[in-house]
CSV table of C-alpha atoms and ligand atoms in Angstrom, one decimal:
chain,number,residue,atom,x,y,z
R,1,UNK,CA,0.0,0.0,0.0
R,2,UNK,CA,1.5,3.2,-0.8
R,3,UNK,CA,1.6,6.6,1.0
R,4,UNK,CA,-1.4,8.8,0.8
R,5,UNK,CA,-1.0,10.9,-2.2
R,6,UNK,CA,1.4,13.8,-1.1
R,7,UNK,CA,2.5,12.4,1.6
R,8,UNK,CA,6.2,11.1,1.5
R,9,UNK,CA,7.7,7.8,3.2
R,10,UNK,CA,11.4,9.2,3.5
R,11,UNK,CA,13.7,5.7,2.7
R,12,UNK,CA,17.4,6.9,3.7
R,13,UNK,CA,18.7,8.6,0.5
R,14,UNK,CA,15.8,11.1,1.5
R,15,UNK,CA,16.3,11.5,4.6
R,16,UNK,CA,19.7,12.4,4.1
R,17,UNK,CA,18.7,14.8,2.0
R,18,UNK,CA,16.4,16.6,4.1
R,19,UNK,CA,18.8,16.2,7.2
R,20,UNK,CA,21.4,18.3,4.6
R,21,UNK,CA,18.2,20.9,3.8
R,22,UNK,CA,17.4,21.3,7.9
R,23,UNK,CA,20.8,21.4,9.0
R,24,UNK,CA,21.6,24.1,6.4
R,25,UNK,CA,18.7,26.4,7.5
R,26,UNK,CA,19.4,25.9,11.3
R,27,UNK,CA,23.6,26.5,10.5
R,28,UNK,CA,22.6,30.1,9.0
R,29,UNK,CA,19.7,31.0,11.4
R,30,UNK,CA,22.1,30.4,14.0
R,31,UNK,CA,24.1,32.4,12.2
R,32,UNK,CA,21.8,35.7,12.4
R,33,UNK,CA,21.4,35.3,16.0
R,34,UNK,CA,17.8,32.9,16.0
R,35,UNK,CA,17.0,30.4,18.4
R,36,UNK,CA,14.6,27.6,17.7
R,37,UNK,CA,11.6,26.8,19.3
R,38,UNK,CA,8.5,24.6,18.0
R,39,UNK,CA,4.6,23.9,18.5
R,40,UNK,CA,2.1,21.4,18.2
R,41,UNK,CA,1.1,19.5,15.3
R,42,UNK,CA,-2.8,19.6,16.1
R,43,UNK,CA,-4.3,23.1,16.7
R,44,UNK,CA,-7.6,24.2,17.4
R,45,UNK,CA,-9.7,25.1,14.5
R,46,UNK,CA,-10.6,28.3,15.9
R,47,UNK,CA,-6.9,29.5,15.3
R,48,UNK,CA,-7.4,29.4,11.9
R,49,UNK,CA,-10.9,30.1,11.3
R,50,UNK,CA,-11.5,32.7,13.4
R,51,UNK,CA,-7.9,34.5,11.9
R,52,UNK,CA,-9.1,34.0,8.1
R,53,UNK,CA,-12.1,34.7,5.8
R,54,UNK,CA,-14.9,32.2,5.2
R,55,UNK,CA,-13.7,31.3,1.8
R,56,UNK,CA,-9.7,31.9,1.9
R,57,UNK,CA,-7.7,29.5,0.6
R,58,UNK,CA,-5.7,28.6,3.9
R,59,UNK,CA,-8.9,27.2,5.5
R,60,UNK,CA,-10.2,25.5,2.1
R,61,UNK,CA,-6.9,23.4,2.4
R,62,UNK,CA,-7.3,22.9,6.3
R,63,UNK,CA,-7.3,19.2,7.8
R,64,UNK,CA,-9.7,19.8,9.7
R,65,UNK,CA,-12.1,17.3,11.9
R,66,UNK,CA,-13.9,16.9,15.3
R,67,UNK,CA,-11.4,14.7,17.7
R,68,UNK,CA,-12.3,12.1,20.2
R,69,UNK,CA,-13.1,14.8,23.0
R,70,UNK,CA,-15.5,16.4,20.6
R,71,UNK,CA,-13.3,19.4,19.3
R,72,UNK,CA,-12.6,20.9,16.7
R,73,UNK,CA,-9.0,20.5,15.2
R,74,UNK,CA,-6.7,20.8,12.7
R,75,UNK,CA,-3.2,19.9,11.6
R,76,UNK,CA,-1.2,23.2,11.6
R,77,UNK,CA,-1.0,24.5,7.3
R,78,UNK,CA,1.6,26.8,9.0
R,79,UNK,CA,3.7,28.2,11.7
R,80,UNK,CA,2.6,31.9,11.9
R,81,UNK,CA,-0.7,31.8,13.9
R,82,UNK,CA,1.1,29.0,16.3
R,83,UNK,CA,3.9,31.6,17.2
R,84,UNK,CA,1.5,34.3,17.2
R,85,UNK,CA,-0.4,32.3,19.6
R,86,UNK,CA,2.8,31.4,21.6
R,87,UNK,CA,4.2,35.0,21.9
R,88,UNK,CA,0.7,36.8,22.7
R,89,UNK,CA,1.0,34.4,26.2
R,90,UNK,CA,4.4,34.8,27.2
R,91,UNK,CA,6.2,37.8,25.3
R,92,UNK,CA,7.1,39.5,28.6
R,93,UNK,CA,9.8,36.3,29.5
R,94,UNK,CA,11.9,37.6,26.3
R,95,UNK,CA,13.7,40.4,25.1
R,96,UNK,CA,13.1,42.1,22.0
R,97,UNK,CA,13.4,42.0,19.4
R,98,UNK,CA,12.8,38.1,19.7
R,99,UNK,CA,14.6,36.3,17.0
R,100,UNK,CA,13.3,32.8,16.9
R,101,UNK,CA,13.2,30.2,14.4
R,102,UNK,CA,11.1,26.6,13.1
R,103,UNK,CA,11.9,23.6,11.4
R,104,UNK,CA,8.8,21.9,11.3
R,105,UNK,CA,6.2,19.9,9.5
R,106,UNK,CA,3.0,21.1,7.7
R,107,UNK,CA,-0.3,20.0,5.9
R,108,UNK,CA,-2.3,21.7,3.8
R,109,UNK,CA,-5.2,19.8,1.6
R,110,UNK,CA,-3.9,20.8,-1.9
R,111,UNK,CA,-4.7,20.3,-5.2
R,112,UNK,CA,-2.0,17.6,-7.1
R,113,UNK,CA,0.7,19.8,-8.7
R,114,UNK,CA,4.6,20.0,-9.1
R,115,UNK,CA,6.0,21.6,-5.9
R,116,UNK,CA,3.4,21.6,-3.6
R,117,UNK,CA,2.5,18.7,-1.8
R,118,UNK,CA,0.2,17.8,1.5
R,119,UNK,CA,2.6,16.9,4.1
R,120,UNK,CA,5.9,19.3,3.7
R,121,UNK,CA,8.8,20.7,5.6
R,122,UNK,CA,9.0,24.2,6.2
R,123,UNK,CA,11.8,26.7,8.3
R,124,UNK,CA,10.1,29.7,9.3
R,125,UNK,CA,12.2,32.8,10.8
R,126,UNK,CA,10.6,35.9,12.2
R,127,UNK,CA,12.0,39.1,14.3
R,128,UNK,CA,9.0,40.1,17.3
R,129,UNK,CA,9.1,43.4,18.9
R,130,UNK,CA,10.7,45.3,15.9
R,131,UNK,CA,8.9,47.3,13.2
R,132,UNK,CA,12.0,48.7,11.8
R,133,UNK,CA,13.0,49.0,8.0
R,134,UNK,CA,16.3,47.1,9.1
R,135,UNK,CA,14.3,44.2,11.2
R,136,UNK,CA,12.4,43.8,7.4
R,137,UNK,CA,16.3,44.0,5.7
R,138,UNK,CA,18.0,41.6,8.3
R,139,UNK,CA,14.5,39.1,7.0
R,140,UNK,CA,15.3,39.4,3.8
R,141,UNK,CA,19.0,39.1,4.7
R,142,UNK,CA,18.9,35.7,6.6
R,143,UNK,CA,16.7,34.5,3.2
R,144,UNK,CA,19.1,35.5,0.7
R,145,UNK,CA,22.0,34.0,2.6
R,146,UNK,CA,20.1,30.8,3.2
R,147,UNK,CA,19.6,30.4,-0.5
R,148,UNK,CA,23.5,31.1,-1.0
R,149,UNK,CA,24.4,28.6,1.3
R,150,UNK,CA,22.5,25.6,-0.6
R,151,UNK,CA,25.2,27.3,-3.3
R,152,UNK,CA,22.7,29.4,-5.2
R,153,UNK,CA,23.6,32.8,-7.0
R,154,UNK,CA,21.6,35.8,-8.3
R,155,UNK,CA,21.5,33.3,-11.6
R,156,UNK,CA,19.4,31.2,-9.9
R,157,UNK,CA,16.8,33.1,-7.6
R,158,UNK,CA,15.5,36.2,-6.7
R,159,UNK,CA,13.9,38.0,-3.7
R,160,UNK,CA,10.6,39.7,-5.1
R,161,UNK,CA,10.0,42.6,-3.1
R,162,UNK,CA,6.5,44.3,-2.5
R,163,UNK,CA,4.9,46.1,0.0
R,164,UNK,CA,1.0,45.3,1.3
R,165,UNK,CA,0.5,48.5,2.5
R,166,UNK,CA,1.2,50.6,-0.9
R,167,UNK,CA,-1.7,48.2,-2.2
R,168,UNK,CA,-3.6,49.0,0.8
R,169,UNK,CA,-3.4,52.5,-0.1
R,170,UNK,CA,-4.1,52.1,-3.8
R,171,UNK,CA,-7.3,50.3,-3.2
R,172,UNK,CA,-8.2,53.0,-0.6
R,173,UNK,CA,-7.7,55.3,-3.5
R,174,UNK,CA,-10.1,53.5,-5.3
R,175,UNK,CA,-13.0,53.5,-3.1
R,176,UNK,CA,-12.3,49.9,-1.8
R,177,UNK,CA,-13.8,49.2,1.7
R,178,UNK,CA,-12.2,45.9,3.2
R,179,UNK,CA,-14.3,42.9,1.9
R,180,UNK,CA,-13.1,44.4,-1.8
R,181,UNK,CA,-9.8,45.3,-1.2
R,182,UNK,CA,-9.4,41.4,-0.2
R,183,UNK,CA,-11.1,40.5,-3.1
R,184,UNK,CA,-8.7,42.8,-4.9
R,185,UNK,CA,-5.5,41.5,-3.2
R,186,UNK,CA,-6.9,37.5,-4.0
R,187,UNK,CA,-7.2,38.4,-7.7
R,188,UNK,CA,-3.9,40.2,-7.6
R,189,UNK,CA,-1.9,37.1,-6.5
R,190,UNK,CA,-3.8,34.9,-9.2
R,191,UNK,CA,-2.9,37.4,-12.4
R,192,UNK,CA,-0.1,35.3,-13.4
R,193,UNK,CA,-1.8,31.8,-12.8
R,194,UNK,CA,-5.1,32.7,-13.7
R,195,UNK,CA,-7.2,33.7,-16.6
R,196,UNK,CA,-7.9,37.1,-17.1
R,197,UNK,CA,-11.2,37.0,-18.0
R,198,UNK,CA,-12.4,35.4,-14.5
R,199,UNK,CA,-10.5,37.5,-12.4
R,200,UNK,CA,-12.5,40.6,-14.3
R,201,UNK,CA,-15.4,38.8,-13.6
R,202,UNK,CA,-14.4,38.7,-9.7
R,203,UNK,CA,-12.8,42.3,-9.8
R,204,UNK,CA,-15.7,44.2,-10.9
R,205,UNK,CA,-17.9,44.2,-7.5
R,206,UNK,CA,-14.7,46.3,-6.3
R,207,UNK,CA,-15.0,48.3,-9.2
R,208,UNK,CA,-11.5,47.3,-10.9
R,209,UNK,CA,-9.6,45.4,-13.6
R,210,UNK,CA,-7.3,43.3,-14.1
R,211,UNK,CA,-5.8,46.6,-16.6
R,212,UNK,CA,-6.3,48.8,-13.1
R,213,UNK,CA,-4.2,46.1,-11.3
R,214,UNK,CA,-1.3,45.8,-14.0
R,215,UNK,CA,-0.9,50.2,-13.6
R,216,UNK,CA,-0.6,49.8,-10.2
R,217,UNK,CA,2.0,47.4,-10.5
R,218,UNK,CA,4.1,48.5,-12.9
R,219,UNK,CA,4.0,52.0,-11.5
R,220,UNK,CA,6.8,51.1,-9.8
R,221,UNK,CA,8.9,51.3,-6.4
R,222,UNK,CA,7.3,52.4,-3.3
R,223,UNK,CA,9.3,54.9,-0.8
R,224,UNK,CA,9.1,52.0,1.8
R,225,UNK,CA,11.4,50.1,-0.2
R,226,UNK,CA,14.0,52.6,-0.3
R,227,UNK,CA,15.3,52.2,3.5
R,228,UNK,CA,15.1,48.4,3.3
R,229,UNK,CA,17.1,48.5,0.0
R,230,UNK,CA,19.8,50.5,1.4
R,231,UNK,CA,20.1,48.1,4.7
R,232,UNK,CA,20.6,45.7,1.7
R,233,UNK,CA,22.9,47.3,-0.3
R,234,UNK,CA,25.1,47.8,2.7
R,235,UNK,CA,25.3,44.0,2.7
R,236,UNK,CA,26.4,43.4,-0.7
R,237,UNK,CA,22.9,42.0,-1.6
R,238,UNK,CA,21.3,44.6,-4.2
R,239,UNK,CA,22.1,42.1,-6.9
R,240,UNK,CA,19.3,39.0,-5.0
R,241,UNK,CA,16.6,41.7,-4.7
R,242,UNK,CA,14.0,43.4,-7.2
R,243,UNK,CA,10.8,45.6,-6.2
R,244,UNK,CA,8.1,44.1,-7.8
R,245,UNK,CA,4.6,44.7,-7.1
R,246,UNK,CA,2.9,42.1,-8.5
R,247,UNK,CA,3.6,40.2,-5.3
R,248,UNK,CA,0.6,40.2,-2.5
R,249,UNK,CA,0.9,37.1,-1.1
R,250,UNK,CA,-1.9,34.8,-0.4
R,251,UNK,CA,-3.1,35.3,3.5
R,252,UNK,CA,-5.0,37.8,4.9
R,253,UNK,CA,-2.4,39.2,7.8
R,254,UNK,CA,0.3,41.0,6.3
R,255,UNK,CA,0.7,44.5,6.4
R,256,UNK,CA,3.6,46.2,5.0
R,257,UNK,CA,6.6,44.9,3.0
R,258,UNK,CA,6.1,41.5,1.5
R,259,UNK,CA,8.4,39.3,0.0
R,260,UNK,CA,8.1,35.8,-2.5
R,261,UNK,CA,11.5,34.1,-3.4
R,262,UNK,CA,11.4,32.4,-7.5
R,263,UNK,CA,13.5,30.6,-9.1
R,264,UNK,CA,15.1,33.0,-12.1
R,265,UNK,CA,13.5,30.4,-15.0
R,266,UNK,CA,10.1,31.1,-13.5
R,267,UNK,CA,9.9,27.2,-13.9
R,268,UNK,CA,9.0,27.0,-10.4
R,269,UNK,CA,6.4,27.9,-7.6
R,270,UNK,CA,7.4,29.8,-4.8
R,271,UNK,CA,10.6,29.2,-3.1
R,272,UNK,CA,9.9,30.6,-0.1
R,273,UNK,CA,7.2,34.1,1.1
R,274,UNK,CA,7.0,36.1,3.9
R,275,UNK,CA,6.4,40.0,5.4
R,276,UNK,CA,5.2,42.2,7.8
R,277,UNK,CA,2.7,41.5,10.0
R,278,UNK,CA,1.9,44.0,12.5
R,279,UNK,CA,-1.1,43.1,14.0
R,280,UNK,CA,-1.7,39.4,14.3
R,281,UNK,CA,-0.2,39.2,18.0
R,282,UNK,CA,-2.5,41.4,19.3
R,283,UNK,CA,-5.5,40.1,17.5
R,284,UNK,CA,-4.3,37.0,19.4
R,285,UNK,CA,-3.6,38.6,22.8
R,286,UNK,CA,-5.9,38.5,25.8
R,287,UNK,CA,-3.5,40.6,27.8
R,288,UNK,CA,-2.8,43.3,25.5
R,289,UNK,CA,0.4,42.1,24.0
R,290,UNK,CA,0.8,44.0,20.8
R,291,UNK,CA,4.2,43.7,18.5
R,292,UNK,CA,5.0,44.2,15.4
R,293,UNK,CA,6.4,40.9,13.5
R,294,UNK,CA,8.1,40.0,10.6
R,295,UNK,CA,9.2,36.7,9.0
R,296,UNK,CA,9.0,34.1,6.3
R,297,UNK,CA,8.9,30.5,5.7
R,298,UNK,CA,10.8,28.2,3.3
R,299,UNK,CA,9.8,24.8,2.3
R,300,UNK,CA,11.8,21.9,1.6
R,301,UNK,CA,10.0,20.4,-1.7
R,302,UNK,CA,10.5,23.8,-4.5
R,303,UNK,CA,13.9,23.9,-2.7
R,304,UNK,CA,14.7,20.2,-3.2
R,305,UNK,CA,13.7,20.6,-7.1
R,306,UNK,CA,15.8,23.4,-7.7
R,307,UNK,CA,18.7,21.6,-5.8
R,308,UNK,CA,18.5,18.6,-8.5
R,309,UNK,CA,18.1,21.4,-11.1
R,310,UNK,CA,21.2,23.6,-10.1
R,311,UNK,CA,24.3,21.4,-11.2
R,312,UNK,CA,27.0,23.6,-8.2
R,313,UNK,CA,23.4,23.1,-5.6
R,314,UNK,CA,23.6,19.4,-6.3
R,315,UNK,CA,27.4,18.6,-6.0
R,316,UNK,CA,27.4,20.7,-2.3
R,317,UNK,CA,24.3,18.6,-1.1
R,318,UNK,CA,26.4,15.4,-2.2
R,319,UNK,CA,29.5,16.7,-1.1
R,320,UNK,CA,27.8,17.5,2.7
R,321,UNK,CA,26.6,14.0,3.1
R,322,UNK,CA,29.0,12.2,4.9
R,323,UNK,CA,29.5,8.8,4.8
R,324,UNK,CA,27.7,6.0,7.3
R,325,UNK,CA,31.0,4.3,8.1
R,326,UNK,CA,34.4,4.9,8.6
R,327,UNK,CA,35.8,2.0,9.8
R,328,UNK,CA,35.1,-1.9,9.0
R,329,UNK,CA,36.0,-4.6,11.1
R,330,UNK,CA,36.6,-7.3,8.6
R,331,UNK,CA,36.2,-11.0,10.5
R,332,UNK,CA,38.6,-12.7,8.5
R,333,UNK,CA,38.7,-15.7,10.9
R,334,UNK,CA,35.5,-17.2,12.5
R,335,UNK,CA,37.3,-18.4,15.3
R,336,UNK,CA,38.0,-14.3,16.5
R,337,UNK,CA,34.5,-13.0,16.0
R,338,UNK,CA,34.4,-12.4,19.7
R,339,UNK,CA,38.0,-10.5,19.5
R,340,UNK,CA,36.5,-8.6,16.7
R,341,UNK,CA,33.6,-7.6,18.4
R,342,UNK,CA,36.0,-6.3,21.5
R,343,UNK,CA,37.9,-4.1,18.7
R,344,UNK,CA,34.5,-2.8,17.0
R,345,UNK,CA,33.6,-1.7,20.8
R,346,UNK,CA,36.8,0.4,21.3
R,347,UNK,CA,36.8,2.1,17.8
R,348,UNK,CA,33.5,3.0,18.7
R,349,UNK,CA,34.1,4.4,21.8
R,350,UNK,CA,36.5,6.3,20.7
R,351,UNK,CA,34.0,8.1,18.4
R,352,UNK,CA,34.5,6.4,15.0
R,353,UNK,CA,31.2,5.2,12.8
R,354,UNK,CA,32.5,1.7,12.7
R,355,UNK,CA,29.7,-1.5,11.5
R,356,UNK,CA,31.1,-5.2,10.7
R,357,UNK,CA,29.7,-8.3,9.0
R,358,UNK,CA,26.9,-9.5,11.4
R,359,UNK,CA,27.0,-13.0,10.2
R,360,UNK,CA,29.6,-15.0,8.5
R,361,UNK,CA,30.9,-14.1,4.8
R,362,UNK,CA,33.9,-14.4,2.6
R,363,UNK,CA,36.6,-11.8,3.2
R,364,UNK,CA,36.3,-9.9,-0.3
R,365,UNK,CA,32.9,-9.7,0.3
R,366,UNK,CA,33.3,-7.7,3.5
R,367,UNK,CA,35.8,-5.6,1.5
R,368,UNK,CA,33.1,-5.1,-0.6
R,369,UNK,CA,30.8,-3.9,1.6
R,370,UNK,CA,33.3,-2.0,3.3
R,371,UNK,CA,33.7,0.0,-0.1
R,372,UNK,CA,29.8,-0.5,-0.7
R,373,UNK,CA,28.9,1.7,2.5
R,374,UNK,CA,31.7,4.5,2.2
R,375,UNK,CA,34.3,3.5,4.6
R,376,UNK,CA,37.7,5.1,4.3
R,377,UNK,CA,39.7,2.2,6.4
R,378,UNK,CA,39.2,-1.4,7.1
R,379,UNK,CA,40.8,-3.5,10.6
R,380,UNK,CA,41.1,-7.0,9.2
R,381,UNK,CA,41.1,-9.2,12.2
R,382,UNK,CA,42.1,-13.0,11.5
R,383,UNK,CA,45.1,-15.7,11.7
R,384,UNK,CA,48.1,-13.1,12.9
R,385,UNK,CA,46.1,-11.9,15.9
R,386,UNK,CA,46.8,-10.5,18.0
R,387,UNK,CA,48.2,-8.5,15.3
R,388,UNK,CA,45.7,-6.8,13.1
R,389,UNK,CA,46.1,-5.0,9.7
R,390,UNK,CA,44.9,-1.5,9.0
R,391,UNK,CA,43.7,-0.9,5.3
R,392,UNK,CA,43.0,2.2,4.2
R,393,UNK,CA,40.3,1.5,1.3
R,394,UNK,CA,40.9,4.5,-1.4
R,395,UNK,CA,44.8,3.7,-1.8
R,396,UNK,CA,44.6,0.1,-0.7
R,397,UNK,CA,47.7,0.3,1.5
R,398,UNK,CA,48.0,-1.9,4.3
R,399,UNK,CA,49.5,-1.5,8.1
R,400,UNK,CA,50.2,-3.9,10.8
R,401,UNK,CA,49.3,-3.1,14.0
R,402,UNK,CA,49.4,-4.6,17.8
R,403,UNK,CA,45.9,-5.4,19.2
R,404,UNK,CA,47.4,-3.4,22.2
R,405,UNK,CA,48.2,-0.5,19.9
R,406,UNK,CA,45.0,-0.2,18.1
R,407,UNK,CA,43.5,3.2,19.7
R,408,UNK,CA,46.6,5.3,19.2
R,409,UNK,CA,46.9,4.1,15.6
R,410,UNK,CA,43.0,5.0,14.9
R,411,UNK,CA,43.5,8.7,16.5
R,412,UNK,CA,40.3,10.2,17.1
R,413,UNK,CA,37.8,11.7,14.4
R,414,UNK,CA,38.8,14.8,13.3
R,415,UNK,CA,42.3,14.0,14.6
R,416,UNK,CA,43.6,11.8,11.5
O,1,HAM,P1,3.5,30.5,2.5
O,1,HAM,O1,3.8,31.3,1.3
O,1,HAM,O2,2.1,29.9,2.5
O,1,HAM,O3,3.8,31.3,3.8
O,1,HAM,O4,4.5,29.3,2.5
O,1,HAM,C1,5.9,29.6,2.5
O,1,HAM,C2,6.6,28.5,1.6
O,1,HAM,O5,6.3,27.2,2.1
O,1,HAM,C3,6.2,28.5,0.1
O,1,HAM,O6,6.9,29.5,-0.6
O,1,HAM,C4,6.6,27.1,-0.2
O,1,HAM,O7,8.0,27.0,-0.4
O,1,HAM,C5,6.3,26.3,1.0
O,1,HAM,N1,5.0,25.7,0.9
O,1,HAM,C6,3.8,26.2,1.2
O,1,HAM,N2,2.8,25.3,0.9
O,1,HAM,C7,3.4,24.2,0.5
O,1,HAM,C8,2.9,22.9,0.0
O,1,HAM,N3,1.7,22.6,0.0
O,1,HAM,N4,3.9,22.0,-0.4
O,1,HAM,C9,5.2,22.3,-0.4
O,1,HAM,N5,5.6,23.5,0.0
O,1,HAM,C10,4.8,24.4,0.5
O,1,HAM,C11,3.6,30.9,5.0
O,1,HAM,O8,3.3,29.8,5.3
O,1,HAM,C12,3.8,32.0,6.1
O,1,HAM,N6,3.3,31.5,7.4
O,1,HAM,C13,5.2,32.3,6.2
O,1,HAM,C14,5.5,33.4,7.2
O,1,HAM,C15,6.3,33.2,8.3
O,1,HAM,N7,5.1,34.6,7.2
O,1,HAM,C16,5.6,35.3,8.2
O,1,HAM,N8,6.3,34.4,9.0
């Protein structure tokens, strides 16, 4: 029986891969000064429904069902009303800004469709307690630099840069009240993916077109870009980053700059989105806490695409995958399994990834496996005991050693 469809079952090769994705994004959110924290899987509906629209996407693609205590739950489709959540009931313990991070595990119900799946991986980063222009840049920052460090360039990706509240404005303009401006924003992130003749239909109880929509966009840069651009020009980063209106993003809580991260072909959804969310905490807070936020999220299956895609993204994964082994005890003798099993013990405790045959086989075929499993040496223990020979596998030279004398010869890892 297979999985579910877009579900994953995660055999070794994969998870090796995604250990080399989640240790990545944790390496440079250390980096930036963010700490990790995490939530529950299972929410309560409420989170979601009473946050979002009747009718938004987020909550169409919910799994969502009554549990065995009669209430009303669903598996989390993201990390930003969790943290909310978390930070409108204990903000006061921390200092601000707070810089936290997520590695964590999502579900949303969607439709069948290259990059998106219904169980996925996602890192999420955020700053809380900071509404600065730089807090937005240092975002941005810490998602350019985590692209970088999967070894992609300004060839491959680039940041688009928008701003919610310049739309906000522009609808105003337009006579908008709120149920249309949504409306508005909705059609706005569907003008590349959808036909324009439906999204007229849709636009014209606010009044607009899809025409209206494309002169707003292309009339250019916002002023609230300018400061955030400068905190990234002052990082070397101009070259990752173009303003670009056309981006609103899909949910209903951001309000200022928003970002979406695309691979340069275009070939691909959404690498990664984020922005500015100013008033989410509070809407969350019984006690008054009220903080300005701003993050993103990243998820593991457009990345992983582009990473088989991106030739100098592919050799760095398969150059950051150790192997499973460094040393094999090869049982050349029956008779001195038992002394074999005494040297596996010590390399081991002296820190070395060391496996052995587990039942009897032929000597080459140990070698083989030795080879088969990455091991860079071999301790072949047989007829000289107690004097063993060490074999280092890629040049095929060959050492004798006392039994006595084994842990000096090994060394330690990272001491060879
Ligand atoms: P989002 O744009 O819904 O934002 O998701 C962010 C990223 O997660 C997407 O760009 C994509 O890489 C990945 N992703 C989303 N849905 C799927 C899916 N079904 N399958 C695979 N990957 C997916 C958020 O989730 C916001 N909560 C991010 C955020 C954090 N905003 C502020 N802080």
């Amino acid at each position: 029986m297979p999985a579910l469809p877009g579900f994953r079952d995660f055999y070794p090769e994969d998870c090796a891969r995604r250990n080399y994705v989640v240790e990545t994004w944790r390496f440079v959110a250390r980096g930036y000064g963010f700490v990790e924290y995490d939530g529950p899987t299972l929410e309560s509906g409420d989170l979601y429904r009473k946050k979002n629209e009747e009718g938004a996407e987020i909550l169409e693609q919910l799994y969502y069902f009554r549990d065995r205590g009669d209430r009303e739950v669903a598996l989390r489709p993201e990390m930003t009303p969790t943290l909310a959540r978390m930070v409108a009931a204990r903000e006061k313990h921390y200092r601000k800004p707070m810089k936290w991070f997520c590695v964590s595990n999502f579900f949303r119900h969607e439709r069948q469709q290259k990059g998106r799946l219904r169980e996925f991986l996602q890192f999420n980063a955020d700053i809380i307690g900071e509404s600065s222009p730089e807090a937005d840049a240092e975002i941005v920052a810490l998602a350019v630099d985590l692209m970088r460090s999967f070894g992609f360039s300004e060839e491959h990706f680039v940041v688009r840069l928008s701003d919610r509240k310049a739309w906000m404005d522009f609808l105003a303009s337009r006579g908008c009240d709120e149920a249309q401006s949504r409306l508005a924003l909705e059609c706005a992130d569907k003008i590349e993916r959808e036909p324009e003749e439906k999204l007229n239909q849709k636009l014209a109880s606010a009044g607009l077109t899809v025409a209206d929509l494309r002169t707003f966009i292309s009339g250019g840069s916002p002023e609230a870009f300018e400061p955030v651009l400068a905190a990234l020009g002052a990082r070397g980063m101009t070259r990752f980053v173009e303003p670009d209106l056309s981006i609103v993003r899909g949910l209903a809580y951001y309000t200022g700059v928003v970002f979406e991260i695309f691979d340069r072909s275009k070939s691909l959804r959404a690498l990664a989105g984020g922005g500015r969310y100013d008033g989410l905490i509070k809407g969350l807070s019984d006690g008054g806490a009220d903080l300005p936020a701003i993050g993103f999220g990243m998820g593991d299956v457009v990345l992983g695409h582009l990473i088989d895609e991106t030739p100098a993204a592919d050799e760095r994964r398969k150059s950051a995958n150790p192997p499973s082994c460094d040393v094999f005890v090869v049982i050349a003798d029956e008779a001195r399994r038992g002394d074999a099993l005494g040297v596996v013990q010590e390399a081991r405790d002296l820190g070395w990834k060391v496996d052995f045959a587990l039942k009897p086989a032929k000597v080459g075929r140990q070698f083989q496996d030795a080879e088969g499993i990455g091991a860079a040496r071999a301790i072949l223990v047989g007829a000289e005991w107690p004097v063993l020979k060490i074999k280092t596998l890629a040049t095929r030279q060959e050492e004798a050693c006392e039994r006595s004398g084994l842990a000096e010869r090994l060394g330690i890892p990272g001491d060879r």
